[in-house]
Amino acid sequence: MDLQVLRSFQAVADGLTVTEAAAEARITQPALSRALHRLEQEVGAELLRRVGRVLRLTPAGRVFKEYVDATLDSYDRGRRAVAEVVDPEAGVVSLAFLHTLGTWLVPKLVTGFREAHPQVRFELHQHEENGLVQHLLAATADLMITSGDPGHPLITWRRLLVEPLWLAVPTGHRLAGRGRVRLAEVAEEPFILLKPGYGLRSVTEELCRQAGFGPRVGFEGEEVHTLRGLVAAGLGVSLIPSSPDAAATPGFPIRYLEITDVHGARDIGIAWLSGRGLPPAPRRFIDHALEETAAARPGAA
């Protein structure tokens, strides 16, 4: 048993064919098949079973894979830690983040960090909230930047800032000429929302509840840009983050209105696995992110 065979087993268990896993390992398909068979002999159980044209984990294989994942993760983190002891200014930050933060906050934080640590390399992953949590739990990301505390017992979360939400309406809307509105004033109108599972969807539903109504779903999307386009088309209203990319483009038929009857905002924070030791580069990035956003947090001077 060696690390490459374990990586190939992991790859096949995660969905690659033996041919694809063999190509990744730069060996022939028959050689990898023999290696996987030897692995099963060493473990003493059938780990993979052919179902149709693909291999699937057996019950024993599912149990074994949990330990393989942990072993490979520990080994990779150990190599990173040694590399960063040898060269403290090098390293990798694997960062997962919300799509909506990829146009302003994440580039700002990464650029500022790279100015101080130019040799650090970033691995970036975009996803919705549930996907971000899975990145952390699967150890495919060191850190995540997301909205709201995920409330998971294995995850530590720290607030970075509070991001305002505005009510987006088309320019021809009856409220478009006003700068401030009560959310309750659009209680009977169709809302354009992100699909269930996205944090902004949950925030919108909670704010509407606080305003005394449940949002009537007109359309659902997967990106904030889609929500804006549907609002511009006159198909409904939506709560939109008021980050710089939400500023109205000249000529774009949307108006952004301040909400007065509820606190229209969402928390943005950074998180990591509580029990997983972080290498120096991710730890430094956490400190950098907290410092850079300190002025935007509640109670800041």
PDB file of C-alpha atoms in Angstrom:
ATOM      1  CA  MET A   1       0.000   0.000   0.000  1.00  0.00           C
ATOM      2  CA  ASP A   2       1.382   3.442  -0.942  1.00  0.00           C
ATOM      3  CA  LEU A   3       0.039   6.968  -1.147  1.00  0.00           C
ATOM      4  CA  GLN A   4      -0.461   6.924  -4.910  1.00  0.00           C
ATOM      5  CA  VAL A   5      -2.606   3.808  -4.716  1.00  0.00           C
ATOM      6  CA  LEU A   6      -4.657   5.446  -1.938  1.00  0.00           C
ATOM      7  CA  ARG A   7      -5.080   8.582  -4.084  1.00  0.00           C
ATOM      8  CA  SER A   8      -6.213   6.453  -7.009  1.00  0.00           C
ATOM      9  CA  PHE A   9      -8.652   4.559  -4.787  1.00  0.00           C
ATOM     10  CA  GLN A  10      -9.963   7.922  -3.550  1.00  0.00           C
ATOM     11  CA  ALA A  11     -10.357   9.179  -7.122  1.00  0.00           C
ATOM     12  CA  VAL A  12     -12.276   6.085  -8.239  1.00  0.00           C
ATOM     13  CA  ALA A  13     -14.436   6.217  -5.109  1.00  0.00           C
ATOM     14  CA  ASP A  14     -15.225   9.873  -5.902  1.00  0.00           C
ATOM     15  CA  GLY A  15     -16.466   8.991  -9.389  1.00  0.00           C
ATOM     16  CA  LEU A  16     -13.532   8.690 -11.791  1.00  0.00           C
ATOM     17  CA  THR A  17     -13.256   5.610 -13.953  1.00  0.00           C
ATOM     18  CA  VAL A  18     -10.213   3.373 -13.506  1.00  0.00           C
ATOM     19  CA  THR A  19      -8.991   4.591 -16.904  1.00  0.00           C
ATOM     20  CA  GLU A  20      -9.280   8.245 -15.827  1.00  0.00           C
ATOM     21  CA  ALA A  21      -7.647   7.575 -12.459  1.00  0.00           C
ATOM     22  CA  ALA A  22      -4.827   5.684 -14.175  1.00  0.00           C
ATOM     23  CA  ALA A  23      -4.228   8.629 -16.509  1.00  0.00           C
ATOM     24  CA  GLU A  24      -4.028  10.957 -13.486  1.00  0.00           C
ATOM     25  CA  ALA A  25      -1.503   8.629 -11.849  1.00  0.00           C
ATOM     26  CA  ARG A  26       0.398   8.251 -15.147  1.00  0.00           C
ATOM     27  CA  ILE A  27       0.191   4.470 -15.146  1.00  0.00           C
ATOM     28  CA  THR A  28      -1.692   2.009 -17.329  1.00  0.00           C
ATOM     29  CA  GLN A  29      -5.233   0.967 -16.579  1.00  0.00           C
ATOM     30  CA  PRO A  30      -4.301  -2.726 -16.026  1.00  0.00           C
ATOM     31  CA  ALA A  31      -1.537  -1.663 -13.614  1.00  0.00           C
ATOM     32  CA  LEU A  32      -3.991   0.402 -11.561  1.00  0.00           C
ATOM     33  CA  SER A  33      -6.557  -2.406 -11.556  1.00  0.00           C
ATOM     34  CA  ARG A  34      -3.917  -4.759 -10.164  1.00  0.00           C
ATOM     35  CA  ALA A  35      -2.897  -2.172  -7.546  1.00  0.00           C
ATOM     36  CA  LEU A  36      -6.503  -1.743  -6.394  1.00  0.00           C
ATOM     37  CA  HIS A  37      -6.876  -5.515  -6.174  1.00  0.00           C
ATOM     38  CA  ARG A  38      -3.726  -5.720  -4.020  1.00  0.00           C
ATOM     39  CA  LEU A  39      -5.142  -2.951  -1.830  1.00  0.00           C
ATOM     40  CA  GLU A  40      -8.285  -5.019  -1.235  1.00  0.00           C
ATOM     41  CA  GLN A  41      -6.131  -8.014  -0.337  1.00  0.00           C
ATOM     42  CA  GLU A  42      -4.141  -5.967   2.184  1.00  0.00           C
ATOM     43  CA  VAL A  43      -7.308  -4.512   3.740  1.00  0.00           C
ATOM     44  CA  GLY A  44      -8.995  -7.896   3.739  1.00  0.00           C
ATOM     45  CA  ALA A  45     -12.283  -6.846   2.133  1.00  0.00           C
ATOM     46  CA  GLU A  46     -13.859  -5.992  -1.201  1.00  0.00           C
ATOM     47  CA  LEU A  47     -13.769  -2.189  -1.454  1.00  0.00           C
ATOM     48  CA  LEU A  48     -15.123  -1.558  -4.959  1.00  0.00           C
ATOM     49  CA  ARG A  49     -17.799  -3.442  -6.861  1.00  0.00           C
ATOM     50  CA  ARG A  50     -18.690  -3.080 -10.517  1.00  0.00           C
ATOM     51  CA  VAL A  51     -22.229  -1.830 -11.118  1.00  0.00           C
ATOM     52  CA  GLY A  52     -22.870  -1.686 -14.832  1.00  0.00           C
ATOM     53  CA  ARG A  53     -19.862   0.092 -16.344  1.00  0.00           C
ATOM     54  CA  VAL A  54     -18.675   1.861 -13.190  1.00  0.00           C
ATOM     55  CA  LEU A  55     -17.168   0.899  -9.844  1.00  0.00           C
ATOM     56  CA  ARG A  56     -19.091   1.684  -6.666  1.00  0.00           C
ATOM     57  CA  LEU A  57     -17.986   1.556  -3.048  1.00  0.00           C
ATOM     58  CA  THR A  58     -19.050  -1.445  -1.012  1.00  0.00           C
ATOM     59  CA  PRO A  59     -20.074  -0.895   2.627  1.00  0.00           C
ATOM     60  CA  ALA A  60     -16.505  -1.790   3.629  1.00  0.00           C
ATOM     61  CA  GLY A  61     -15.203   0.589   0.962  1.00  0.00           C
ATOM     62  CA  ARG A  62     -17.243   3.485   2.374  1.00  0.00           C
ATOM     63  CA  VAL A  63     -15.800   2.913   5.834  1.00  0.00           C
ATOM     64  CA  PHE A  64     -12.256   2.599   4.486  1.00  0.00           C
ATOM     65  CA  LYS A  65     -12.571   5.737   2.360  1.00  0.00           C
ATOM     66  CA  GLU A  66     -13.256   7.890   5.441  1.00  0.00           C
ATOM     67  CA  TYR A  67      -9.857   6.902   6.813  1.00  0.00           C
ATOM     68  CA  VAL A  68      -8.157   7.265   3.441  1.00  0.00           C
ATOM     69  CA  ASP A  69      -9.531  10.823   3.128  1.00  0.00           C
ATOM     70  CA  ALA A  70      -8.290  11.678   6.622  1.00  0.00           C
ATOM     71  CA  THR A  71      -4.884  10.093   6.003  1.00  0.00           C
ATOM     72  CA  LEU A  72      -4.280  11.894   2.713  1.00  0.00           C
ATOM     73  CA  ASP A  73      -5.522  15.183   4.133  1.00  0.00           C
ATOM     74  CA  SER A  74      -3.186  14.861   7.138  1.00  0.00           C
ATOM     75  CA  TYR A  75      -0.247  13.988   4.884  1.00  0.00           C
ATOM     76  CA  ASP A  76      -0.905  16.902   2.526  1.00  0.00           C
ATOM     77  CA  ARG A  77      -1.249  19.335   5.418  1.00  0.00           C
ATOM     78  CA  GLY A  78       1.991  18.005   6.868  1.00  0.00           C
ATOM     79  CA  ARG A  79       3.817  18.632   3.597  1.00  0.00           C
ATOM     80  CA  ARG A  80       2.380  22.151   3.428  1.00  0.00           C
ATOM     81  CA  ALA A  81       3.399  22.865   7.012  1.00  0.00           C
ATOM     82  CA  VAL A  82       6.971  21.692   6.381  1.00  0.00           C
ATOM     83  CA  ALA A  83       7.185  23.740   3.170  1.00  0.00           C
ATOM     84  CA  GLU A  84       6.046  26.849   5.010  1.00  0.00           C
ATOM     85  CA  VAL A  85       8.577  26.268   7.804  1.00  0.00           C
ATOM     86  CA  VAL A  86      11.287  26.125   5.157  1.00  0.00           C
ATOM     87  CA  ASP A  87       9.866  29.206   3.374  1.00  0.00           C
ATOM     88  CA  PRO A  88       7.445  31.111   5.661  1.00  0.00           C
ATOM     89  CA  GLU A  89       6.449  33.546   2.910  1.00  0.00           C
ATOM     90  CA  ALA A  90       5.299  30.791   0.559  1.00  0.00           C
ATOM     91  CA  GLY A  91       2.245  28.592   0.902  1.00  0.00           C
ATOM     92  CA  VAL A  92      -1.269  28.060  -0.406  1.00  0.00           C
ATOM     93  CA  VAL A  93      -4.614  29.494   0.726  1.00  0.00           C
ATOM     94  CA  SER A  94      -7.547  27.390  -0.445  1.00  0.00           C
ATOM     95  CA  LEU A  95     -10.538  29.729  -0.216  1.00  0.00           C
ATOM     96  CA  ALA A  96     -14.208  29.012  -0.946  1.00  0.00           C
ATOM     97  CA  PHE A  97     -16.664  31.892  -1.197  1.00  0.00           C
ATOM     98  CA  LEU A  98     -20.113  33.006  -2.279  1.00  0.00           C
ATOM     99  CA  HIS A  99     -20.609  33.916  -5.937  1.00  0.00           C
ATOM    100  CA  THR A 100     -21.861  37.367  -4.920  1.00  0.00           C
ATOM    101  CA  LEU A 101     -18.606  38.140  -3.112  1.00  0.00           C
ATOM    102  CA  GLY A 102     -16.422  37.291  -6.099  1.00  0.00           C
ATOM    103  CA  THR A 103     -16.795  40.697  -7.742  1.00  0.00           C
ATOM    104  CA  TRP A 104     -15.727  42.918  -4.860  1.00  0.00           C
ATOM    105  CA  LEU A 105     -14.812  41.563  -1.411  1.00  0.00           C
ATOM    106  CA  VAL A 106     -12.708  38.530  -2.323  1.00  0.00           C
ATOM    107  CA  PRO A 107     -10.608  40.326  -4.987  1.00  0.00           C
ATOM    108  CA  LYS A 108      -9.986  43.170  -2.534  1.00  0.00           C
ATOM    109  CA  LEU A 109      -8.852  40.839   0.260  1.00  0.00           C
ATOM    110  CA  VAL A 110      -6.714  38.667  -2.014  1.00  0.00           C
ATOM    111  CA  THR A 111      -5.032  41.675  -3.643  1.00  0.00           C
ATOM    112  CA  GLY A 112      -4.188  43.259  -0.296  1.00  0.00           C
ATOM    113  CA  PHE A 113      -2.829  39.983   1.060  1.00  0.00           C
ATOM    114  CA  ARG A 114      -0.695  39.332  -2.025  1.00  0.00           C
ATOM    115  CA  GLU A 115       0.876  42.774  -1.700  1.00  0.00           C
ATOM    116  CA  ALA A 116       2.319  41.702   1.652  1.00  0.00           C
ATOM    117  CA  HIS A 117       2.860  38.024   0.731  1.00  0.00           C
ATOM    118  CA  PRO A 118       3.498  37.863  -3.032  1.00  0.00           C
ATOM    119  CA  GLN A 119       4.666  34.235  -3.024  1.00  0.00           C
ATOM    120  CA  VAL A 120       1.451  32.835  -1.538  1.00  0.00           C
ATOM    121  CA  ARG A 121      -0.718  31.000  -4.056  1.00  0.00           C
ATOM    122  CA  PHE A 122      -4.541  30.948  -3.908  1.00  0.00           C
ATOM    123  CA  GLU A 123      -6.937  28.147  -4.822  1.00  0.00           C
ATOM    124  CA  LEU A 124     -10.391  29.703  -5.252  1.00  0.00           C
ATOM    125  CA  HIS A 125     -13.762  27.914  -5.181  1.00  0.00           C
ATOM    126  CA  GLN A 126     -17.143  29.588  -5.773  1.00  0.00           C
ATOM    127  CA  HIS A 127     -20.341  28.012  -4.457  1.00  0.00           C
ATOM    128  CA  GLU A 128     -23.590  28.597  -2.618  1.00  0.00           C
ATOM    129  CA  GLU A 129     -23.726  28.271   1.189  1.00  0.00           C
ATOM    130  CA  ASN A 130     -24.330  24.523   1.438  1.00  0.00           C
ATOM    131  CA  GLY A 131     -21.568  23.856  -1.062  1.00  0.00           C
ATOM    132  CA  LEU A 132     -19.163  26.048   0.900  1.00  0.00           C
ATOM    133  CA  VAL A 133     -19.773  24.075   4.081  1.00  0.00           C
ATOM    134  CA  GLN A 134     -19.116  20.844   2.204  1.00  0.00           C
ATOM    135  CA  HIS A 135     -15.812  22.250   0.919  1.00  0.00           C
ATOM    136  CA  LEU A 136     -14.706  22.790   4.522  1.00  0.00           C
ATOM    137  CA  LEU A 137     -15.978  19.461   5.831  1.00  0.00           C
ATOM    138  CA  ALA A 138     -14.331  17.601   2.955  1.00  0.00           C
ATOM    139  CA  ALA A 139     -11.069  19.521   3.577  1.00  0.00           C
ATOM    140  CA  THR A 140     -10.998  20.731  -0.042  1.00  0.00           C
ATOM    141  CA  ALA A 141     -10.820  24.316   1.235  1.00  0.00           C
ATOM    142  CA  ASP A 142      -8.993  25.848   4.211  1.00  0.00           C
ATOM    143  CA  LEU A 143     -11.370  28.789   4.597  1.00  0.00           C
ATOM    144  CA  MET A 144     -14.734  30.025   3.418  1.00  0.00           C
ATOM    145  CA  ILE A 145     -16.244  33.486   3.184  1.00  0.00           C
ATOM    146  CA  THR A 146     -20.011  33.332   3.388  1.00  0.00           C
ATOM    147  CA  SER A 147     -23.122  35.017   4.729  1.00  0.00           C
ATOM    148  CA  GLY A 148     -24.125  34.220   8.277  1.00  0.00           C
ATOM    149  CA  ASP A 149     -22.768  31.757  10.795  1.00  0.00           C
ATOM    150  CA  PRO A 150     -23.434  28.246   9.414  1.00  0.00           C
ATOM    151  CA  GLY A 151     -24.022  27.080  12.987  1.00  0.00           C
ATOM    152  CA  HIS A 152     -22.125  23.834  12.441  1.00  0.00           C
ATOM    153  CA  PRO A 153     -20.448  22.324  15.530  1.00  0.00           C
ATOM    154  CA  LEU A 154     -17.226  21.657  13.596  1.00  0.00           C
ATOM    155  CA  ILE A 155     -16.913  25.136  12.083  1.00  0.00           C
ATOM    156  CA  THR A 156     -15.578  28.353  13.630  1.00  0.00           C
ATOM    157  CA  TRP A 157     -17.025  31.554  12.110  1.00  0.00           C
ATOM    158  CA  ARG A 158     -16.001  35.197  12.569  1.00  0.00           C
ATOM    159  CA  ARG A 159     -17.937  38.200  11.267  1.00  0.00           C
ATOM    160  CA  LEU A 160     -16.091  40.360   8.750  1.00  0.00           C
ATOM    161  CA  LEU A 161     -18.751  42.963   7.965  1.00  0.00           C
ATOM    162  CA  VAL A 162     -22.456  43.663   7.662  1.00  0.00           C
ATOM    163  CA  GLU A 163     -23.601  44.039   4.057  1.00  0.00           C
ATOM    164  CA  PRO A 164     -26.753  46.131   3.442  1.00  0.00           C
ATOM    165  CA  LEU A 165     -29.578  44.754   1.317  1.00  0.00           C
ATOM    166  CA  TRP A 166     -31.711  47.026  -0.830  1.00  0.00           C
ATOM    167  CA  LEU A 167     -35.076  46.465  -2.432  1.00  0.00           C
ATOM    168  CA  ALA A 168     -34.553  46.302  -6.202  1.00  0.00           C
ATOM    169  CA  VAL A 169     -37.499  47.412  -8.341  1.00  0.00           C
ATOM    170  CA  PRO A 170     -37.791  48.112 -12.093  1.00  0.00           C
ATOM    171  CA  THR A 171     -37.642  51.772 -13.120  1.00  0.00           C
ATOM    172  CA  GLY A 172     -41.309  51.748 -14.057  1.00  0.00           C
ATOM    173  CA  HIS A 173     -42.389  50.493 -10.648  1.00  0.00           C
ATOM    174  CA  ARG A 174     -44.837  52.563  -8.576  1.00  0.00           C
ATOM    175  CA  LEU A 175     -42.165  53.002  -5.851  1.00  0.00           C
ATOM    176  CA  ALA A 176     -39.205  53.688  -8.157  1.00  0.00           C
ATOM    177  CA  GLY A 177     -39.265  57.433  -7.537  1.00  0.00           C
ATOM    178  CA  ARG A 178     -38.691  57.036  -3.804  1.00  0.00           C
ATOM    179  CA  GLY A 179     -35.397  56.484  -2.001  1.00  0.00           C
ATOM    180  CA  ARG A 180     -36.774  54.737   1.111  1.00  0.00           C
ATOM    181  CA  VAL A 181     -39.654  52.265   1.488  1.00  0.00           C
ATOM    182  CA  ARG A 182     -41.124  49.814   3.947  1.00  0.00           C
ATOM    183  CA  LEU A 183     -40.682  46.198   2.871  1.00  0.00           C
ATOM    184  CA  ALA A 184     -44.330  45.639   3.787  1.00  0.00           C
ATOM    185  CA  GLU A 185     -45.295  47.921   0.884  1.00  0.00           C
ATOM    186  CA  VAL A 186     -44.421  45.145  -1.599  1.00  0.00           C
ATOM    187  CA  ALA A 187     -46.051  42.316   0.360  1.00  0.00           C
ATOM    188  CA  GLU A 188     -48.482  41.541  -2.468  1.00  0.00           C
ATOM    189  CA  GLU A 189     -45.919  41.640  -5.273  1.00  0.00           C
ATOM    190  CA  PRO A 190     -43.997  38.697  -6.785  1.00  0.00           C
ATOM    191  CA  PHE A 191     -40.495  38.253  -5.391  1.00  0.00           C
ATOM    192  CA  ILE A 192     -37.555  37.084  -7.443  1.00  0.00           C
ATOM    193  CA  LEU A 193     -35.481  34.845  -5.172  1.00  0.00           C
ATOM    194  CA  LEU A 194     -32.465  32.599  -5.196  1.00  0.00           C
ATOM    195  CA  LYS A 195     -33.317  28.917  -4.957  1.00  0.00           C
ATOM    196  CA  PRO A 196     -33.660  27.207  -1.556  1.00  0.00           C
ATOM    197  CA  GLY A 197     -30.266  26.471  -0.014  1.00  0.00           C
ATOM    198  CA  TYR A 198     -28.829  29.900  -0.748  1.00  0.00           C
ATOM    199  CA  GLY A 199     -28.244  32.180   2.239  1.00  0.00           C
ATOM    200  CA  LEU A 200     -29.768  35.216   0.543  1.00  0.00           C
ATOM    201  CA  ARG A 201     -32.988  33.239   0.064  1.00  0.00           C
ATOM    202  CA  SER A 202     -33.159  32.512   3.801  1.00  0.00           C
ATOM    203  CA  VAL A 203     -32.373  36.133   4.699  1.00  0.00           C
ATOM    204  CA  THR A 204     -35.067  37.414   2.338  1.00  0.00           C
ATOM    205  CA  GLU A 205     -37.675  35.062   3.774  1.00  0.00           C
ATOM    206  CA  GLU A 206     -36.772  36.052   7.336  1.00  0.00           C
ATOM    207  CA  LEU A 207     -36.919  39.795   6.591  1.00  0.00           C
ATOM    208  CA  CYS A 208     -40.300  39.381   4.923  1.00  0.00           C
ATOM    209  CA  ARG A 209     -41.510  37.430   7.959  1.00  0.00           C
ATOM    210  CA  GLN A 210     -40.362  40.286  10.205  1.00  0.00           C
ATOM    211  CA  ALA A 211     -42.281  42.682   7.965  1.00  0.00           C
ATOM    212  CA  GLY A 212     -45.434  40.626   8.469  1.00  0.00           C
ATOM    213  CA  PHE A 213     -45.752  38.539   5.300  1.00  0.00           C
ATOM    214  CA  GLY A 214     -44.359  35.608   3.387  1.00  0.00           C
ATOM    215  CA  PRO A 215     -42.818  36.427  -0.028  1.00  0.00           C
ATOM    216  CA  ARG A 216     -44.864  35.358  -3.030  1.00  0.00           C
ATOM    217  CA  VAL A 217     -42.373  33.566  -5.261  1.00  0.00           C
ATOM    218  CA  GLY A 218     -42.425  34.804  -8.826  1.00  0.00           C
ATOM    219  CA  PHE A 219     -39.168  33.369 -10.142  1.00  0.00           C
ATOM    220  CA  GLU A 220     -36.151  31.554  -8.691  1.00  0.00           C
ATOM    221  CA  GLY A 221     -32.548  31.789  -9.867  1.00  0.00           C
ATOM    222  CA  GLU A 222     -29.033  30.707  -8.940  1.00  0.00           C
ATOM    223  CA  GLU A 223     -27.121  33.998  -9.296  1.00  0.00           C
ATOM    224  CA  VAL A 224     -27.760  37.550  -8.143  1.00  0.00           C
ATOM    225  CA  HIS A 225     -27.051  38.788 -11.675  1.00  0.00           C
ATOM    226  CA  THR A 226     -30.041  36.713 -12.820  1.00  0.00           C
ATOM    227  CA  LEU A 227     -32.234  38.272 -10.141  1.00  0.00           C
ATOM    228  CA  ARG A 228     -31.266  41.746 -11.327  1.00  0.00           C
ATOM    229  CA  GLY A 229     -32.034  40.886 -14.921  1.00  0.00           C
ATOM    230  CA  LEU A 230     -35.486  39.565 -14.018  1.00  0.00           C
ATOM    231  CA  VAL A 231     -36.199  42.660 -11.918  1.00  0.00           C
ATOM    232  CA  ALA A 232     -35.098  44.877 -14.816  1.00  0.00           C
ATOM    233  CA  ALA A 233     -37.532  42.982 -17.054  1.00  0.00           C
ATOM    234  CA  GLY A 234     -40.379  43.988 -14.731  1.00  0.00           C
ATOM    235  CA  LEU A 235     -41.074  40.461 -13.482  1.00  0.00           C
ATOM    236  CA  GLY A 236     -40.967  41.257  -9.774  1.00  0.00           C
ATOM    237  CA  VAL A 237     -38.938  42.772  -6.941  1.00  0.00           C
ATOM    238  CA  SER A 238     -35.952  41.399  -5.055  1.00  0.00           C
ATOM    239  CA  LEU A 239     -33.671  42.027  -2.090  1.00  0.00           C
ATOM    240  CA  ILE A 240     -30.190  42.625  -3.486  1.00  0.00           C
ATOM    241  CA  PRO A 241     -26.824  43.042  -1.714  1.00  0.00           C
ATOM    242  CA  SER A 242     -25.726  46.637  -1.989  1.00  0.00           C
ATOM    243  CA  SER A 243     -22.079  45.772  -2.672  1.00  0.00           C
ATOM    244  CA  PRO A 244     -20.300  47.817  -5.353  1.00  0.00           C
ATOM    245  CA  ASP A 245     -21.333  45.503  -8.180  1.00  0.00           C
ATOM    246  CA  ALA A 246     -24.980  46.158  -7.224  1.00  0.00           C
ATOM    247  CA  ALA A 247     -24.700  49.845  -8.034  1.00  0.00           C
ATOM    248  CA  ALA A 248     -27.063  50.754 -10.822  1.00  0.00           C
ATOM    249  CA  THR A 249     -25.341  50.792 -14.191  1.00  0.00           C
ATOM    250  CA  PRO A 250     -26.227  53.955 -16.128  1.00  0.00           C
ATOM    251  CA  GLY A 251     -29.250  53.157 -18.239  1.00  0.00           C
ATOM    252  CA  PHE A 252     -29.931  49.822 -16.491  1.00  0.00           C
ATOM    253  CA  PRO A 253     -33.666  49.820 -15.627  1.00  0.00           C
ATOM    254  CA  ILE A 254     -33.437  49.127 -11.873  1.00  0.00           C
ATOM    255  CA  ARG A 255     -33.800  51.327  -8.798  1.00  0.00           C
ATOM    256  CA  TYR A 256     -32.379  50.362  -5.390  1.00  0.00           C
ATOM    257  CA  LEU A 257     -34.465  51.475  -2.412  1.00  0.00           C
ATOM    258  CA  GLU A 258     -33.508  51.579   1.273  1.00  0.00           C
ATOM    259  CA  ILE A 259     -35.718  49.468   3.562  1.00  0.00           C
ATOM    260  CA  THR A 260     -36.961  51.204   6.704  1.00  0.00           C
ATOM    261  CA  ASP A 261     -39.269  48.808   8.576  1.00  0.00           C
ATOM    262  CA  VAL A 262     -36.767  45.944   9.007  1.00  0.00           C
ATOM    263  CA  HIS A 263     -32.980  45.813   9.220  1.00  0.00           C
ATOM    264  CA  GLY A 264     -32.115  44.977   5.614  1.00  0.00           C
ATOM    265  CA  ALA A 265     -28.643  43.463   5.865  1.00  0.00           C
ATOM    266  CA  ARG A 266     -26.730  40.214   6.035  1.00  0.00           C
ATOM    267  CA  ASP A 267     -23.617  39.211   7.958  1.00  0.00           C
ATOM    268  CA  ILE A 268     -20.533  38.304   5.924  1.00  0.00           C
ATOM    269  CA  GLY A 269     -17.930  36.223   7.713  1.00  0.00           C
ATOM    270  CA  ILE A 270     -14.919  33.953   7.387  1.00  0.00           C
ATOM    271  CA  ALA A 271     -14.899  30.374   8.684  1.00  0.00           C
ATOM    272  CA  TRP A 272     -12.677  27.321   9.074  1.00  0.00           C
ATOM    273  CA  LEU A 273     -12.800  23.851  10.611  1.00  0.00           C
ATOM    274  CA  SER A 274     -12.409  24.149  14.371  1.00  0.00           C
ATOM    275  CA  GLY A 275     -10.392  20.977  14.908  1.00  0.00           C
ATOM    276  CA  ARG A 276      -8.229  21.183  11.791  1.00  0.00           C
ATOM    277  CA  GLY A 277      -4.889  22.894  12.265  1.00  0.00           C
ATOM    278  CA  LEU A 278      -4.330  25.590   9.648  1.00  0.00           C
ATOM    279  CA  PRO A 279      -0.978  26.183   7.938  1.00  0.00           C
ATOM    280  CA  PRO A 280       0.608  29.635   8.383  1.00  0.00           C
ATOM    281  CA  ALA A 281      -0.655  31.163   5.110  1.00  0.00           C
ATOM    282  CA  PRO A 282      -4.384  30.579   5.806  1.00  0.00           C
ATOM    283  CA  ARG A 283      -3.909  31.770   9.398  1.00  0.00           C
ATOM    284  CA  ARG A 284      -2.300  34.960   8.138  1.00  0.00           C
ATOM    285  CA  PHE A 285      -5.130  35.447   5.658  1.00  0.00           C
ATOM    286  CA  ILE A 286      -7.716  35.249   8.467  1.00  0.00           C
ATOM    287  CA  ASP A 287      -5.861  37.977  10.373  1.00  0.00           C
ATOM    288  CA  HIS A 288      -5.625  40.061   7.185  1.00  0.00           C
ATOM    289  CA  ALA A 289      -9.347  39.693   6.412  1.00  0.00           C
ATOM    290  CA  LEU A 290     -10.371  40.655   9.951  1.00  0.00           C
ATOM    291  CA  GLU A 291      -8.051  43.660   9.950  1.00  0.00           C
ATOM    292  CA  GLU A 292      -9.120  44.892   6.506  1.00  0.00           C
ATOM    293  CA  THR A 293     -12.831  44.759   7.373  1.00  0.00           C
ATOM    294  CA  ALA A 294     -12.615  45.952  10.993  1.00  0.00           C
ATOM    295  CA  ALA A 295     -14.053  49.367  10.198  1.00  0.00           C
ATOM    296  CA  ALA A 296     -17.151  47.818   8.608  1.00  0.00           C
ATOM    297  CA  ARG A 297     -18.113  45.704  11.622  1.00  0.00           C
ATOM    298  CA  PRO A 298     -20.769  46.823  14.126  1.00  0.00           C
ATOM    299  CA  GLY A 299     -19.295  48.835  16.975  1.00  0.00           C
ATOM    300  CA  ALA A 300     -16.216  49.899  15.005  1.00  0.00           C
ATOM    301  CA  ALA A 301     -14.925  53.343  15.832  1.00  0.00           C
TER     302      ALA A 301
END
